[in-house]
Coordinates of C-alpha atoms in Angstrom, one line a residue:
M1 CA -21.0 12.3 46.6
A2 CA -22.5 10.0 43.9
A3 CA -22.2 12.9 41.3
L4 CA -18.5 13.4 42.3
A5 CA -17.8 9.7 42.0
S6 CA -19.5 9.6 38.6
D7 CA -17.5 12.7 37.3
S8 CA -14.3 11.1 38.6
L9 CA -15.1 7.8 36.8
G10 CA -16.0 9.7 33.6
E11 CA -12.6 11.5 33.7
S12 CA -10.8 8.3 34.4
L13 CA -12.5 6.5 31.6
L14 CA -11.8 9.4 29.2
A15 CA -8.1 9.3 30.3
W16 CA -8.1 5.5 29.6
V17 CA -9.6 6.0 26.1
R18 CA -7.1 8.7 25.3
S19 CA -4.2 6.4 26.2
F20 CA -4.9 4.5 23.0
E21 CA -3.6 5.5 19.6
G22 CA -7.0 6.1 18.1
G23 CA -8.5 7.8 21.2
G24 CA -6.1 10.7 21.5
R25 CA -8.4 13.0 19.6
V26 CA -11.4 12.3 21.8
D27 CA -12.5 15.4 23.8
Q28 CA -15.5 13.9 25.6
L29 CA -17.2 10.6 26.1
G30 CA -20.2 11.6 24.1
S31 CA -18.2 11.5 20.9
L32 CA -17.7 7.7 21.3
N33 CA -21.4 7.0 20.5
D34 CA -20.6 5.7 17.0
G35 CA -18.5 2.8 18.3
T36 CA -15.6 3.2 15.9
V37 CA -13.0 4.3 18.5
L38 CA -14.2 1.6 21.0
W39 CA -13.9 -1.0 18.2
A40 CA -10.3 0.2 17.5
I41 CA -9.6 -0.2 21.3
L42 CA -10.9 -3.8 21.1
Q43 CA -8.7 -4.5 18.1
D44 CA -5.8 -3.3 20.2
V45 CA -6.9 -5.6 23.1
D46 CA -7.0 -8.7 20.9
P47 CA -6.2 -8.1 17.2
D48 CA -6.8 -11.7 16.2
Y49 CA -10.3 -12.0 17.7
F50 CA -11.5 -8.5 16.7
A51 CA -10.1 -8.7 13.2
G52 CA -13.3 -7.8 11.4
S53 CA -14.9 -4.5 10.8
L54 CA -18.1 -2.8 12.0
P55 CA -21.3 -2.7 9.8
E56 CA -20.9 1.1 9.4
P57 CA -17.1 1.8 9.5
D58 CA -17.3 5.2 7.7
I59 CA -19.6 7.1 9.9
E60 CA -19.7 10.7 11.3
Q61 CA -21.2 12.3 14.3
S62 CA -23.9 13.9 12.2
S63 CA -25.0 10.5 10.7
E64 CA -28.3 8.8 11.5
W65 CA -28.4 7.2 15.0
T66 CA -29.6 3.8 13.6
R67 CA -26.2 3.4 11.9
K68 CA -24.4 4.1 15.1
W69 CA -26.8 1.6 16.9
Q70 CA -25.8 -1.1 14.4
N71 CA -22.1 -0.6 15.2
L72 CA -22.8 -0.7 19.0
K73 CA -24.9 -3.8 18.8
Q74 CA -22.2 -5.7 17.0
L75 CA -19.5 -4.4 19.3
E76 CA -21.4 -5.4 22.5
R77 CA -22.3 -8.8 21.0
Q78 CA -18.7 -9.6 20.1
L79 CA -17.6 -8.2 23.5
S80 CA -20.0 -10.4 25.4
V81 CA -19.0 -13.6 23.5
Y82 CA -15.4 -12.7 23.9
Y83 CA -15.7 -12.2 27.7
R84 CA -17.7 -15.4 28.1
D85 CA -15.7 -17.7 25.9
V86 CA -12.2 -16.3 25.9
C87 CA -12.1 -14.6 29.3
N88 CA -14.2 -17.3 31.0
G89 CA -16.5 -14.6 32.5
Q90 CA -20.2 -14.5 33.0
D91 CA -22.1 -13.3 30.0
A92 CA -24.1 -10.2 31.0
A93 CA -25.8 -9.8 27.7
G94 CA -29.5 -9.0 28.0
T95 CA -29.4 -8.2 31.7
S96 CA -30.8 -5.0 33.2
N97 CA -27.4 -3.8 34.2
G98 CA -26.1 -3.8 30.6
P99 CA -25.8 -0.5 28.7
D100 CA -28.7 0.9 26.7
L101 CA -27.2 1.0 23.2
K102 CA -30.1 2.9 21.8
A103 CA -29.7 5.6 24.4
I104 CA -26.0 5.8 23.5
A105 CA -26.5 6.0 19.8
S106 CA -29.4 8.5 19.8
E107 CA -28.7 10.6 22.9
S108 CA -25.0 10.0 23.6
S109 CA -26.0 8.9 27.2
I110 CA -22.9 9.2 29.4
P111 CA -23.9 6.7 32.1
H112 CA -24.6 4.0 29.5
L113 CA -21.4 4.9 27.7
E114 CA -19.5 4.5 31.0
R115 CA -21.0 1.0 31.5
L116 CA -20.0 0.0 28.0
I117 CA -16.5 1.3 28.4
M118 CA -16.2 -0.5 31.8
E119 CA -17.3 -3.8 30.1
I120 CA -14.5 -3.2 27.6
I121 CA -12.0 -2.6 30.4
R122 CA -13.2 -5.6 32.3
A123 CA -12.7 -7.8 29.2
A124 CA -9.3 -6.2 28.5
M125 CA -8.1 -6.9 32.1
A126 CA -9.4 -10.5 31.9
S127 CA -8.1 -11.2 28.4
P128 CA -5.2 -13.7 28.3
A129 CA -3.8 -11.9 25.3
S130 CA -3.5 -8.4 26.9
N131 CA -4.1 -8.6 30.7
Q132 CA -0.6 -7.7 31.7
R133 CA -0.3 -5.0 29.0
M134 CA -3.7 -3.5 30.0
G135 CA -2.7 -3.6 33.7
K136 CA 0.4 -1.6 33.0
R137 CA -1.7 0.8 30.9
L138 CA -4.2 1.2 33.8
L139 CA -1.4 1.9 36.3
G140 CA 0.1 4.4 33.8
L141 CA -3.0 6.6 34.1
G142 CA -2.1 7.6 37.6
N143 CA -3.2 6.5 41.1
E144 CA -6.4 8.4 41.1
H145 CA -7.7 7.2 37.7
A146 CA -6.5 3.6 38.3
M147 CA -8.2 3.4 41.7
A148 CA -11.5 4.8 40.3
I149 CA -11.5 2.2 37.5
A150 CA -10.4 -0.6 39.8
Y151 CA -13.2 0.2 42.3
E152 CA -15.8 0.1 39.5
I153 CA -14.4 -3.2 38.2
R154 CA -14.7 -4.6 41.8
N155 CA -18.4 -3.4 41.9
M156 CA -19.0 -5.2 38.6
Q157 CA -17.5 -8.4 39.9
D158 CA -19.5 -8.2 43.1
A159 CA -22.7 -7.7 41.0
E160 CA -21.8 -10.8 39.0
A161 CA -21.3 -13.0 42.0
P162 CA -23.9 -15.8 42.1
E163 CA -26.6 -15.9 44.7
S164 CA -26.7 -18.5 47.4
E165 CA -27.7 -22.0 46.4
S166 CA -30.8 -22.0 48.6
A167 CA -32.1 -18.8 47.1
S168 CA -31.5 -20.1 43.6
R169 CA -33.3 -23.3 44.5
D170 CA -36.4 -21.5 45.9
G171 CA -36.7 -18.6 43.6
S172 CA -35.0 -19.3 40.2
A173 CA -37.9 -20.9 38.5
Y174 CA -40.5 -18.6 40.0
H175 CA -38.4 -15.6 39.1
S176 CA -38.2 -16.8 35.5
E177 CA -41.9 -17.2 35.4
Q178 CA -42.5 -13.8 36.9
E179 CA -40.1 -12.1 34.6
L180 CA -41.7 -13.5 31.4
P181 CA -45.1 -11.6 31.7
E182 CA -43.2 -8.4 32.6
R183 CA -41.1 -8.7 29.5
S184 CA -44.1 -9.7 27.4
V185 CA -46.0 -6.6 28.6
A186 CA -43.0 -4.4 28.0
A187 CA -42.6 -5.8 24.5
K188 CA -46.3 -5.3 23.8
K189 CA -46.2 -1.7 25.0
T190 CA -43.2 -1.1 22.8
R191 CA -44.9 -2.6 19.8
Q192 CA -48.1 -0.7 20.5
N193 CA -46.2 2.6 20.7
G194 CA -44.3 1.9 17.5
G195 CA -41.0 1.7 19.3
L196 CA -39.0 4.5 20.7
F197 CA -38.0 5.9 17.3
G198 CA -40.6 4.3 15.1
D199 CA -38.4 2.0 12.9
P200 CA -40.3 -1.3 12.5
M201 CA -37.4 -3.3 11.2
L202 CA -35.1 -2.2 13.9
E203 CA -37.7 -2.8 16.6
K204 CA -38.4 -6.3 15.2
E205 CA -34.7 -7.0 15.3
E206 CA -34.5 -5.7 18.9
E207 CA -37.4 -7.9 19.9
L208 CA -35.8 -10.9 18.3
L209 CA -32.6 -10.3 20.2
Q210 CA -34.5 -9.8 23.4
A211 CA -36.5 -12.9 22.9
Q212 CA -33.3 -14.9 22.1
A213 CA -31.7 -13.7 25.3
T214 CA -34.9 -14.5 27.3
I215 CA -35.0 -18.0 25.8
E216 CA -31.3 -18.5 26.7
K217 CA -32.1 -17.4 30.2
L218 CA -35.2 -19.6 30.4
Q219 CA -33.2 -22.5 29.1
A220 CA -30.6 -21.9 31.8
S221 CA -33.4 -21.7 34.4
H222 CA -35.0 -24.8 32.9
A223 CA -31.7 -26.7 33.2
A224 CA -31.3 -25.5 36.8
A225 CA -34.8 -26.6 37.6
Q226 CA -34.2 -30.0 36.1
R227 CA -31.1 -30.4 38.2
Q228 CA -33.0 -29.3 41.3
L229 CA -35.8 -31.8 40.4
Q230 CA -33.3 -34.6 39.9
D231 CA -31.6 -33.8 43.2
L232 CA -35.0 -33.7 44.9
K233 CA -36.0 -37.0 43.3
Q234 CA -32.7 -38.6 44.5
A235 CA -33.3 -37.1 48.0
K236 CA -36.8 -38.5 47.9
E237 CA -35.6 -41.9 46.9
Q238 CA -33.0 -41.8 49.7
L239 CA -35.6 -40.6 52.1
Q240 CA -38.0 -43.3 51.0
E241 CA -35.4 -45.9 51.4
A242 CA -34.6 -44.7 54.9
F243 CA -38.3 -44.5 55.6
D244 CA -38.8 -48.1 54.4
T245 CA -35.8 -49.3 56.4
Y246 CA -36.9 -47.5 59.5
R247 CA -40.5 -48.9 59.1
S248 CA -39.1 -52.4 58.6
E249 CA -37.0 -52.0 61.8
I250 CA -40.1 -50.7 63.7
N251 CA -42.2 -53.5 62.5
A252 CA -39.6 -56.0 63.5
R253 CA -39.0 -54.6 67.0
G254 CA -42.4 -53.2 67.7
R255 CA -43.7 -49.6 67.3
P256 CA -43.2 -47.3 70.3
A257 CA -44.9 -44.0 70.6
V258 CA -41.8 -42.0 69.8
A259 CA -41.3 -44.1 66.6
D260 CA -44.9 -43.2 65.6
D261 CA -44.1 -39.5 65.9
D262 CA -40.9 -39.9 63.9
L263 CA -42.8 -41.9 61.3
K264 CA -45.5 -39.2 61.1
K265 CA -42.8 -36.5 60.8
L266 CA -41.1 -38.4 58.0
Q267 CA -44.4 -38.9 56.3
R268 CA -45.2 -35.2 56.5
Q269 CA -41.7 -34.4 55.2
A270 CA -42.2 -36.8 52.4
D271 CA -45.6 -35.3 51.6
N272 CA -44.0 -31.8 51.7
D273 CA -41.2 -33.0 49.4
R274 CA -43.8 -34.5 47.0
A275 CA -45.8 -31.3 47.0
Y276 CA -42.6 -29.3 46.4
I277 CA -41.6 -31.7 43.6
D278 CA -45.0 -31.4 42.0
D279 CA -44.7 -27.6 42.3
L280 CA -41.3 -27.7 40.7
E281 CA -42.7 -30.0 37.9
A282 CA -45.5 -27.5 37.4
Q283 CA -43.0 -24.6 37.2
L284 CA -40.9 -26.7 34.9
Q285 CA -43.8 -27.3 32.6
T286 CA -44.7 -23.6 32.8
S287 CA -41.1 -22.8 31.8
R288 CA -41.3 -25.3 29.0
N289 CA -44.5 -23.7 27.8
A290 CA -42.9 -20.2 28.0
V291 CA -39.9 -21.5 26.0
D292 CA -42.2 -23.0 23.4
D293 CA -44.1 -19.7 23.2
Y294 CA -40.9 -17.8 22.8
E295 CA -39.7 -20.2 20.2
R296 CA -42.9 -19.8 18.3
Q297 CA -42.6 -16.0 18.7
I298 CA -39.0 -16.2 17.4
Q299 CA -40.2 -18.4 14.5
R300 CA -42.9 -15.8 13.8
F301 CA -40.3 -13.0 13.9
K302 CA -38.0 -15.0 11.6
D303 CA -40.9 -15.6 9.2
E304 CA -41.7 -11.9 9.4
H305 CA -38.1 -11.1 8.9
E306 CA -37.9 -13.4 5.9
A307 CA -41.1 -11.8 4.5
G308 CA -39.6 -8.4 5.1
Q309 CA -36.4 -9.5 3.4
K310 CA -38.4 -10.8 0.5
L311 CA -40.2 -7.5 0.3
R312 CA -36.9 -5.7 0.4
D313 CA -35.6 -8.0 -2.3
D314 CA -38.7 -7.3 -4.4
L315 CA -38.3 -3.6 -3.7
Q316 CA -34.7 -3.8 -4.8
V317 CA -35.8 -5.6 -8.0
L318 CA -38.4 -2.9 -8.6
R319 CA -35.8 -0.2 -8.0
A320 CA -33.5 -2.0 -10.4
E321 CA -36.3 -2.2 -13.0
N322 CA -37.2 1.4 -12.3
E323 CA -33.6 2.4 -12.8
D324 CA -33.5 0.4 -16.0
L325 CA -36.6 2.1 -17.2
N326 CA -35.1 5.5 -16.3
Q327 CA -32.0 4.6 -18.2
K328 CA -34.1 3.6 -21.2
V329 CA -36.1 6.9 -21.0
K330 CA -32.8 8.7 -20.8
A331 CA -31.6 6.7 -23.8
N332 CA -34.7 7.5 -25.7
E333 CA -34.3 11.2 -24.9
N334 CA -30.7 11.0 -26.0
L335 CA -31.8 9.2 -29.2
K336 CA -34.4 11.9 -29.8
K337 CA -31.7 14.5 -29.3
K338 CA -29.4 12.6 -31.7
I339 CA -32.2 12.4 -34.3
H340 CA -32.9 16.1 -34.0
A341 CA -29.2 16.7 -34.3
L342 CA -29.1 14.5 -37.4
Q343 CA -32.0 16.3 -38.9
E344 CA -30.2 19.6 -38.3
Q345 CA -27.1 18.1 -39.7
D346 CA -29.1 16.9 -42.8
K347 CA -30.4 20.5 -43.2
A348 CA -26.9 21.8 -42.9
N349 CA -25.7 19.1 -45.4
S350 CA -28.4 20.2 -47.8
S351 CA -27.1 23.8 -47.6
L352 CA -23.6 22.5 -48.0
R353 CA -24.7 20.5 -51.1
E354 CA -26.2 23.6 -52.6
E355 CA -23.0 25.5 -51.8
L356 CA -21.0 22.6 -53.2
K357 CA -23.1 22.7 -56.4
L358 CA -22.5 26.5 -56.7
A359 CA -18.9 25.9 -56.0
N360 CA -18.7 23.2 -58.7
E361 CA -20.3 25.6 -61.2
R362 CA -17.9 28.3 -60.1
L363 CA -15.1 25.8 -60.5
E364 CA -16.3 24.9 -64.0
E365 CA -16.4 28.6 -64.8
L366 CA -13.0 28.9 -63.4
E367 CA -11.7 26.1 -65.5
R368 CA -13.2 27.8 -68.6
L369 CA -11.6 31.0 -67.6
K370 CA -8.4 29.2 -67.0
Q371 CA -8.6 27.8 -70.6
V372 CA -9.4 31.2 -71.9
Q373 CA -6.5 32.6 -69.8
A374 CA -4.3 29.9 -71.3
G375 CA -5.3 30.8 -74.8
L376 CA -4.8 34.5 -74.0
E377 CA -1.5 33.8 -72.4
K378 CA -0.5 31.8 -75.6
E379 CA -1.7 34.6 -77.8
I380 CA 0.1 37.1 -75.5
I381 CA 3.3 35.0 -75.9
E382 CA 2.9 35.0 -79.7
K383 CA 2.1 38.7 -79.6
K384 CA 5.2 39.3 -77.4
G385 CA 7.3 37.4 -80.0
L386 CA 5.8 39.4 -82.8
I387 CA 6.4 42.6 -80.8
R388 CA 9.9 41.5 -80.1
N389 CA 10.4 41.0 -83.9
Q390 CA 8.9 44.3 -84.7
E391 CA 10.9 46.0 -82.0
Y392 CA 14.0 44.3 -83.5
Q393 CA 13.0 45.6 -86.9
I394 CA 12.3 49.0 -85.5
N395 CA 15.7 48.9 -83.8
E396 CA 17.2 48.0 -87.2
L397 CA 15.2 50.7 -88.9
T398 CA 16.2 53.2 -86.2
T399 CA 19.8 52.2 -86.7
T400 CA 19.5 52.5 -90.5
R401 CA 17.8 55.9 -90.1
K402 CA 20.5 57.0 -87.8
H403 CA 23.1 55.9 -90.3
A404 CA 21.1 57.6 -93.1
E405 CA 20.7 60.8 -91.0
Y406 CA 24.4 60.7 -90.4
D407 CA 25.1 60.2 -94.0
A408 CA 22.6 63.0 -94.9
R409 CA 24.3 65.3 -92.4
V410 CA 27.7 64.4 -93.9
L411 CA 26.3 64.9 -97.4
A412 CA 24.7 68.2 -96.4
Q413 CA 28.0 69.3 -94.9
K414 CA 29.7 68.3 -98.1
L415 CA 27.0 70.0 -100.1
E416 CA 27.3 73.1 -98.1
A417 CA 31.1 73.0 -98.5
A418 CA 30.6 72.5 -102.2
R419 CA 28.2 75.4 -102.4
E420 CA 30.5 77.6 -100.4
R421 CA 33.4 76.5 -102.7
Q422 CA 31.1 77.1 -105.7
E423 CA 30.3 80.6 -104.4
R424 CA 33.9 81.3 -103.8
D425 CA 34.7 79.9 -107.3
H426 CA 31.9 82.0 -108.7
E427 CA 33.2 85.1 -107.0
A428 CA 36.7 84.3 -108.1
I429 CA 35.4 83.9 -111.7
E430 CA 33.5 87.1 -111.5
E431 CA 36.5 88.8 -110.1
L432 CA 38.6 87.4 -112.9
R433 CA 36.0 88.5 -115.4
N434 CA 36.0 91.9 -114.0
K435 CA 39.7 92.0 -114.2
L436 CA 39.5 90.8 -117.8
Q437 CA 37.1 93.4 -118.7
E438 CA 39.2 96.1 -117.4

């Protein structure tokens, strides 16, 4: 039956978480162990009060459990103060019924997660800023879930109910004294074992918080014991006055046997009250001594914390100096690389200078060749002019020759014609001679 009730409560709490905007993606309660979704729910409950952020807002499920623990510690601390100061509830911080934040952060403990979520629901239902809205949200989950959560809230309220005045009067101081050695032994065992997870700084911080909670509880017990002692002193004074008045009346009227018995009874009661007052004063002194011891222990923890902080600061300075040295080493390496590069560049520049010298020599040779070329071009131009003149003369001579050849051909033709005419004339003359001879 207890397992079924626990499963029903877990399902109801999961449904309540999913009803918020940031909890819709939550599949199981174990994924709430980093505190981010629960902090978002608290911000929805009272945005003005829970306006800050967690120490580790950007955290994943695979992150180290100590980071989740830091978030959960701040969440529960803020929640306890809010429930005590704003909701006028009883501060349950440091009690044995509170959730084990370390188990939640490291192991995703479902029972302790359920306790933490129930504390959030209790504060949300008691908050003046959101009680009506949270009541409607709770009813919106359905009758089964609403009844399961309401029943658990009722159990928490019953557990917070103060004990009777007589039990508080008889046992508060003694209970405080008895609780101190137990916590001291537990703290010593924890320190001897190196803590649950072996982180000295976190264990010191946990011990400091536990000691602070114990001192607050002892101070409350001390104040209650002082009030009880004051009440007893007043009762003693009233009883002493009544006793003195009664004894005066007895002395004035005579002392019967019954009066002697009453007187002895009153004396025994007064003696018992004196013994009880002395016992309370002894317990009060013991509580004061315990408070002083815890204050000295807290002071020692604070001194150790300050020393640790100084060591962390020195370590940070050393890390900064080491980082500076590493940067200087890297700068030296870069400088060496630059020097080597400059040397290589100088070698390349030497080669370039040699090439430049050769290029200058070639350029000078080219200039000389250009000058020679210019002279040759000038000479060529002059030769071309001379050639053109000669060609012109040749053309003239060719023309003259052609004219002479033409004239020669004409003269040859004329000569041939003259010869032919001479031959004809000669033949005619010969013919005439022959005729004359006949």
